[in-house]
Short mmCIF file of C-alpha atoms in Angstrom, two decimals:
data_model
loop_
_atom_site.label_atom_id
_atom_site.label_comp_id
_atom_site.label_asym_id
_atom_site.label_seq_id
_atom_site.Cartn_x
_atom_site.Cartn_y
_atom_site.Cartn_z
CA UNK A 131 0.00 0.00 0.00
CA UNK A 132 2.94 2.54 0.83
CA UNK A 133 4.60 1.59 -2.59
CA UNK A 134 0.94 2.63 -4.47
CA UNK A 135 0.50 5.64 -2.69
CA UNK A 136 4.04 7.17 -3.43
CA UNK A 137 3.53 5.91 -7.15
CA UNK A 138 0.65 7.63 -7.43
CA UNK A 139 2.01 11.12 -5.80
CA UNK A 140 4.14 10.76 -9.20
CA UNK A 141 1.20 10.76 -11.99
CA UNK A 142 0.37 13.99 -12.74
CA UNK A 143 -3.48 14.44 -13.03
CA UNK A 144 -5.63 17.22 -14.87
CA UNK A 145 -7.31 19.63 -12.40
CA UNK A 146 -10.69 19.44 -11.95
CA UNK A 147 -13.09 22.46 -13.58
CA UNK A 148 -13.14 25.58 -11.36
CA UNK A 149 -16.24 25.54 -9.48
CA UNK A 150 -15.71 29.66 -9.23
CA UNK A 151 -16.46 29.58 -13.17
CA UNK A 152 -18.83 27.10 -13.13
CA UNK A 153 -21.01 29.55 -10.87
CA UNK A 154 -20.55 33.01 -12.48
CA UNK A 155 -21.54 30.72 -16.20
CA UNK A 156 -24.62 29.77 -14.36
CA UNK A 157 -25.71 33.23 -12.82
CA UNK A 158 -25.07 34.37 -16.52
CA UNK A 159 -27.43 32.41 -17.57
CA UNK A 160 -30.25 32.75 -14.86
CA UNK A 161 -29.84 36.36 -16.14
CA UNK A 162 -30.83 35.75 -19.54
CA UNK A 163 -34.45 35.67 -20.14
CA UNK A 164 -35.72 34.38 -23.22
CA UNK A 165 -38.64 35.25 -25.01
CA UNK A 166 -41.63 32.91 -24.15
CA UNK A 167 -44.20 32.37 -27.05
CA UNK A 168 -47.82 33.54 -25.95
CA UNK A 169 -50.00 30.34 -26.60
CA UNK A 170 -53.34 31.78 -28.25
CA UNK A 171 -55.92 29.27 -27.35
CA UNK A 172 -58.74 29.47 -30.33
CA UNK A 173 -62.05 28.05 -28.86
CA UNK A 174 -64.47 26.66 -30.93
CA UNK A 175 -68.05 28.15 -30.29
CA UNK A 176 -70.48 25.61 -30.11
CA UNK A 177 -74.20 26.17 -30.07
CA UNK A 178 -75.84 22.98 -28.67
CA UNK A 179 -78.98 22.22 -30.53
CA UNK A 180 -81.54 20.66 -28.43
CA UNK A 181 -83.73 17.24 -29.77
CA UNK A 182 -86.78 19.22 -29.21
CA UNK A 183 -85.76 22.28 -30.59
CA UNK A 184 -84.71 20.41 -34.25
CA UNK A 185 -87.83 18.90 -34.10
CA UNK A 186 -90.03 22.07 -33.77
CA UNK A 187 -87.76 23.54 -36.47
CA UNK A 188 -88.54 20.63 -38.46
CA UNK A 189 -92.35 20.85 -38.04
CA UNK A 190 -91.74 24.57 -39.18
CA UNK A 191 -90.04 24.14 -42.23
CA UNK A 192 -92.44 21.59 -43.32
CA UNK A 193 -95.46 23.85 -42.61
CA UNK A 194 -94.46 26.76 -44.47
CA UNK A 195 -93.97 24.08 -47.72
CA UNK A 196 -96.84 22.08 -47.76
CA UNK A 197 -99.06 25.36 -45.42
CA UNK A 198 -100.65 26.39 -48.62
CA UNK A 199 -101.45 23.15 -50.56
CA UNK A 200 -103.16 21.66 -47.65
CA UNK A 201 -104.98 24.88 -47.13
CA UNK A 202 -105.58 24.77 -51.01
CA UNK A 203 -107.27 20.93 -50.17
CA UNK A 204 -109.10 22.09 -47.04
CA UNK A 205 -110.93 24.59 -48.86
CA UNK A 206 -111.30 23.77 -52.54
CA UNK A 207 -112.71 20.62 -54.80
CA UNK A 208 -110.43 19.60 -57.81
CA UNK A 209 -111.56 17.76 -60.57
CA UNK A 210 -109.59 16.28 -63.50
CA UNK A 211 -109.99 14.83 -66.47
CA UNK A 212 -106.75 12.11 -67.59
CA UNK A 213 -105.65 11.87 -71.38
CA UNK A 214 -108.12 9.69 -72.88
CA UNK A 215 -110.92 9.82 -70.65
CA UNK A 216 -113.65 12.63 -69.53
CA UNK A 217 -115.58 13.67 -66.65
CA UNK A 218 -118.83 14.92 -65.63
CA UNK A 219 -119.54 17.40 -62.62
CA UNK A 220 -122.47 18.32 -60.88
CA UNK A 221 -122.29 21.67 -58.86
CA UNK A 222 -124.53 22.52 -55.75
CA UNK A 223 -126.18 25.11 -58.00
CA UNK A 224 -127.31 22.41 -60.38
CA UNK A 225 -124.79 23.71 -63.08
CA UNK A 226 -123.69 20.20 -65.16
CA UNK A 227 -119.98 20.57 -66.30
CA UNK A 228 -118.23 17.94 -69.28
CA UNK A 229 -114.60 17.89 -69.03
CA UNK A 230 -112.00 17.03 -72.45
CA UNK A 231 -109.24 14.79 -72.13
CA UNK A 232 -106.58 16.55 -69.97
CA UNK A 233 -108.85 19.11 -68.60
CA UNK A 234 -109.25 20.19 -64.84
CA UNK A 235 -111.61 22.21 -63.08
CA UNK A 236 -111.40 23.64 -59.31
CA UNK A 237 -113.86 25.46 -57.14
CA UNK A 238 -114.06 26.56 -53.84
CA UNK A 239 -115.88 24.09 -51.40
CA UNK A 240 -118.68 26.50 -50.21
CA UNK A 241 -119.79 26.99 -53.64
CA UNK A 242 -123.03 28.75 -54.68
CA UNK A 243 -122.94 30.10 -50.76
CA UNK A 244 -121.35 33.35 -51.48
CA UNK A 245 -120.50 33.12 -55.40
CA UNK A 246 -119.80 30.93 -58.24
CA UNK A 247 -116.85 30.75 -59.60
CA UNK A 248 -114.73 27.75 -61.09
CA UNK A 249 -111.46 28.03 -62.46
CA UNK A 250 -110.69 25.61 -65.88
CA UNK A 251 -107.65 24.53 -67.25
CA UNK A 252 -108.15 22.68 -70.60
CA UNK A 253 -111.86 21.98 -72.21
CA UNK A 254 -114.86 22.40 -70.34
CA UNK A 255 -118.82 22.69 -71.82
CA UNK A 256 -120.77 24.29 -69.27
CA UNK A 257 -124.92 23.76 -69.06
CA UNK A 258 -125.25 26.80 -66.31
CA UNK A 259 -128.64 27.14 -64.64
CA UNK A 260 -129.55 30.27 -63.29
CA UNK A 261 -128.95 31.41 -59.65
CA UNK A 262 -128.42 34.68 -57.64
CA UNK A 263 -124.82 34.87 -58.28
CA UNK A 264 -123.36 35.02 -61.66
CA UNK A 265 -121.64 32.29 -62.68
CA UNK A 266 -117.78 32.86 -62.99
CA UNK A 267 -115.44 30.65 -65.14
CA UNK A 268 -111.47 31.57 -65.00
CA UNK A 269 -108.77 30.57 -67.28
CA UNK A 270 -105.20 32.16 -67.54
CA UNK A 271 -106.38 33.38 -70.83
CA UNK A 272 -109.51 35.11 -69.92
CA UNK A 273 -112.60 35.57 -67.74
CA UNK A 274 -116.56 34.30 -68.97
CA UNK A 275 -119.09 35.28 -67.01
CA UNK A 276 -122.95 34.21 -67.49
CA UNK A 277 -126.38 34.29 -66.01
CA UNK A 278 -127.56 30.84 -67.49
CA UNK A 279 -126.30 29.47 -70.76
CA UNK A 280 -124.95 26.61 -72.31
CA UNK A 281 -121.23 27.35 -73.72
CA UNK A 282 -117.75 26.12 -74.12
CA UNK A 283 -114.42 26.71 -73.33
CA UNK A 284 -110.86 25.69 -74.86
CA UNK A 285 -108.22 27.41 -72.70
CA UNK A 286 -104.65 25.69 -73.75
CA UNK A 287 -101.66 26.70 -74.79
CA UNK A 288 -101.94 30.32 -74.30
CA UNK A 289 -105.38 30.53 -76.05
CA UNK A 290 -108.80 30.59 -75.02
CA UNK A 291 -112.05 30.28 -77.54
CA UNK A 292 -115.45 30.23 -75.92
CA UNK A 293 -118.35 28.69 -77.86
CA UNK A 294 -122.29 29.58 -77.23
CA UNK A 295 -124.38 27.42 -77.81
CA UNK A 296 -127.77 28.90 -75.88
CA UNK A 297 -128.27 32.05 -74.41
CA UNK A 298 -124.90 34.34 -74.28
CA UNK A 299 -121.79 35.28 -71.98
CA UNK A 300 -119.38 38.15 -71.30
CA UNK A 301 -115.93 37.71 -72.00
CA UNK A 302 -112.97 39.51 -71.08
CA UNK A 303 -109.66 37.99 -72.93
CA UNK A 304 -106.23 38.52 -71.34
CA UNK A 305 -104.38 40.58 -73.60
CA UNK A 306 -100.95 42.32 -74.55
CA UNK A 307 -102.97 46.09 -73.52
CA UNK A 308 -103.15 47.31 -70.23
CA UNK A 309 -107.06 46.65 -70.21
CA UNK A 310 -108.77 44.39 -72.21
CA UNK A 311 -112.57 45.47 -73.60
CA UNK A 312 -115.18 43.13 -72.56
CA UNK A 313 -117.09 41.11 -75.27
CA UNK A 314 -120.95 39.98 -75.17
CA UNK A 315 -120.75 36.68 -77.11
CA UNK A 316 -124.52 35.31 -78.16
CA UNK A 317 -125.93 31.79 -78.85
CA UNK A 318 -124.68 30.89 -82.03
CA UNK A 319 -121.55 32.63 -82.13
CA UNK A 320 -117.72 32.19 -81.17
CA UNK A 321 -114.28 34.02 -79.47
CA UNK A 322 -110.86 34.09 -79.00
CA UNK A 323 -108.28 36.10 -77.29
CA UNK A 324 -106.25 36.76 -80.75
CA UNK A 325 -110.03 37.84 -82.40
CA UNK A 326 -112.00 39.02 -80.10
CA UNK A 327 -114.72 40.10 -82.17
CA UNK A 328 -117.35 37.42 -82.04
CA UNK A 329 -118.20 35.17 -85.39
CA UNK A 330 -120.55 32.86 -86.79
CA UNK A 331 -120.22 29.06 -85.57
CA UNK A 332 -118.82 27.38 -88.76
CA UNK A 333 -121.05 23.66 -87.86
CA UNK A 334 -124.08 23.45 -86.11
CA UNK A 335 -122.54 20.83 -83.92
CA UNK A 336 -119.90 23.04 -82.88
CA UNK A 337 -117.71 22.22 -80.35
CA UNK A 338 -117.49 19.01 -81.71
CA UNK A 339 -116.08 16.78 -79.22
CA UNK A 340 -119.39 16.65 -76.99
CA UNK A 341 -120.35 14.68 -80.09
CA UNK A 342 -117.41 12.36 -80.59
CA UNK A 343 -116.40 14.72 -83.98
CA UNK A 344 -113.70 16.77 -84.99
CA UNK A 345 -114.84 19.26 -86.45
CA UNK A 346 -111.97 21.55 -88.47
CA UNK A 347 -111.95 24.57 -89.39
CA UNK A 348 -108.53 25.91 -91.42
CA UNK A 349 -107.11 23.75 -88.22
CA UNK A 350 -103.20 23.28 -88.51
CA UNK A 351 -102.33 19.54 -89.13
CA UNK A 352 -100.15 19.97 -85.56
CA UNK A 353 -103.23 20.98 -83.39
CA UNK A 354 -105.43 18.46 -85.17
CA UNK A 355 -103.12 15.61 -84.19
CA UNK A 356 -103.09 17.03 -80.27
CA UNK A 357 -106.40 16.65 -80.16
CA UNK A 358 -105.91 12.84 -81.10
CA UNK A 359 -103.77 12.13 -78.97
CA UNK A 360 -105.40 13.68 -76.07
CA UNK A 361 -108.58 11.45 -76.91
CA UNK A 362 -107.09 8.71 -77.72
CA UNK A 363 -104.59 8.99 -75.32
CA UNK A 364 -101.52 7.82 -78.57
CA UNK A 365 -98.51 9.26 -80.08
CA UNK A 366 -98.23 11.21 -83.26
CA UNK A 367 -95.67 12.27 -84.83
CA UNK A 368 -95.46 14.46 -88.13
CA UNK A 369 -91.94 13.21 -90.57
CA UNK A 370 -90.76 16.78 -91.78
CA UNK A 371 -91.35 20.49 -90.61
CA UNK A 372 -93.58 20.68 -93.95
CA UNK A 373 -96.70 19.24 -92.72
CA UNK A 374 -96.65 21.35 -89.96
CA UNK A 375 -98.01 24.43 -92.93
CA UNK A 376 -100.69 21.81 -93.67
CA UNK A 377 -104.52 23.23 -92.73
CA UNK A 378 -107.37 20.99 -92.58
CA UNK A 379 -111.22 21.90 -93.07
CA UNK A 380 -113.98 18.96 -92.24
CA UNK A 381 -115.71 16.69 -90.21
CA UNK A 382 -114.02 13.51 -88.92
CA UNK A 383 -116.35 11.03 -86.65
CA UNK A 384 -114.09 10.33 -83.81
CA UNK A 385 -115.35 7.18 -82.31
CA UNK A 386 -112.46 4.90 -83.49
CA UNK A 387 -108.59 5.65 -83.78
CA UNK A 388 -108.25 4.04 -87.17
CA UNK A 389 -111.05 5.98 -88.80
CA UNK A 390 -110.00 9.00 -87.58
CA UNK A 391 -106.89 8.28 -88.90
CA UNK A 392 -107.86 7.38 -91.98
CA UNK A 393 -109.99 10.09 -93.01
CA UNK A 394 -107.50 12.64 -91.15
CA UNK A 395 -104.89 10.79 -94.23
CA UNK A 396 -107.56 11.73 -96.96
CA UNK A 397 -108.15 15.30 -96.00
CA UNK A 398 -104.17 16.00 -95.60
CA UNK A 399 -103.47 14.11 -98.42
CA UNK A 400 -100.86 12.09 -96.65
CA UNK A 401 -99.71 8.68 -95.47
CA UNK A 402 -98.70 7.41 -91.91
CA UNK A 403 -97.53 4.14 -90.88
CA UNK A 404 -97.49 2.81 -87.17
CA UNK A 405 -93.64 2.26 -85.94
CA UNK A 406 -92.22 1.87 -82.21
CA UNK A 407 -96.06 2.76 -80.76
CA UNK A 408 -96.05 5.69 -82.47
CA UNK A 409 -98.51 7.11 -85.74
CA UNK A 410 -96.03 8.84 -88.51
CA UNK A 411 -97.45 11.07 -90.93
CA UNK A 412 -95.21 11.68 -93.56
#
């Protein structure tokens, strides 16, 4: 043990670190403040939305969109006629109404209490009795209004003609002027909204589809074949834009498709042929 410890007061070993630096290099740094980051916390604003309260706002939505249709059905009859088929209305007045193919009529439920007044959209031949409130028809074409008469009205495609065939009717068409003149149409007589002025009927059965005819008068090929298909509830097409100029004047009994048909191919002096369930005129 002596030997090691004199050996060892020969090796010559580093010094150690000088604890009076260590110090002042830590106080330096205690000194030194650095710049802490400010953590901005962005909170998410929530707004709970209660079961009850979704449902009411629900309920809401749903009664301002279907509000005025079910007040429409509360207080209002509707009554339609499908392509193809007719229909036949009684009103409390005792008024008889004949619907076309693809016609509808509406009218308020309390009828005859207060007024009359029906609102058509399509064909309609009206056998009005008389009451103690005119009887009203409206169209988005024009206005009839009667005392007790037996007429009819084609309001479609931006038209309206109204036929009398007893008594007579005042008629106001909708027009391009600021204020359209009123028109006193008598039995025997029709109107329009593009000729106002009131003419002779050009058939004594005139309208003609109260008695399964079609009767044509200068009638373009186009709106003869509409009102085909709307009985007859078919297709019809016409092959090139020349038949469209195509007029038609006469009488066609329409109790079967194929003899309408046929006679309609006489008078246009054209063919058709039946392809892909569709008539071709061409």
């Amino acid at each position: 043990m002596k030997r090691i410890w004199e050996a060892s007061k020969q090796i010559n070993t580093p010094a150690g670190p000088s604890t009076a630096d260590a110090w002042m290099r830590l106080e330096q740094r205690l000194d030194i403040k650095d710049p802490v980051p400010e953590r901005v916390q962005h909170r998410k604003i929530y707004f709970p939305i209660q079961p009850r309260l979704a449902y009411a706002f629900t309920l809401m939505i749903i009664a301002i969109l279907t509000g005025p249709k079910i007040y429409d059905l509360a207080t209002h009859i509707t009554v339609s006629a499908e392509r193809g088929g007719r229909a036949e209305i009684n009103l409390a007045d005792g008024t008889s109404v004949r619907l076309n193919s693809e016609s509808l009529l509406k009218y308020k439920r309390n009828f005859n209490s207060e007024s009359r007044i029906v609102n058509l959209s399509g064909e309609g031949y009206f056998q009005v009795v008389k009451g103690d409130h005119p009887f009203t028809v409206e169209t988005l074409y024009g206005t009839v209004t009667v005392l007790g008469t037996k007429f009819n009205i084609h309001a479609r495609n931006e038209n309206v003609e109204v036929v009398v065939n007893e008594g007579a009717i005042s008629f106001i068409p909708k027009q391009d002027k600021p204020k359209s003149d009123k028109v006193i149409v008598k039995a025997g007589h029709y109107s329009n909204n593009n000729d106002p002025l009131p003419q002779a009927l050009p058939h004594p059965e005139y309208p003609g589809w109260i008695h399964d005819k079609l009767i044509l008068n200068k009638t373009n090929l186009e709106i003869v074949c509409a009102k085909i298909e709307r009985k007859f509830d078919v297709n019809i097409e016409l092959a090139s834009d020349q038949l469209h100029d195509i007029s038609i004047t006469g009488v066609i009994n329409a109790v079967d498709l194929d003899g309408v048909l046929t006679t309609l191919a006489i008078l246009s002096k054209r063919s058709y042929r039946f392809e892909k369930e569709t008539y071709i005129f061409y």
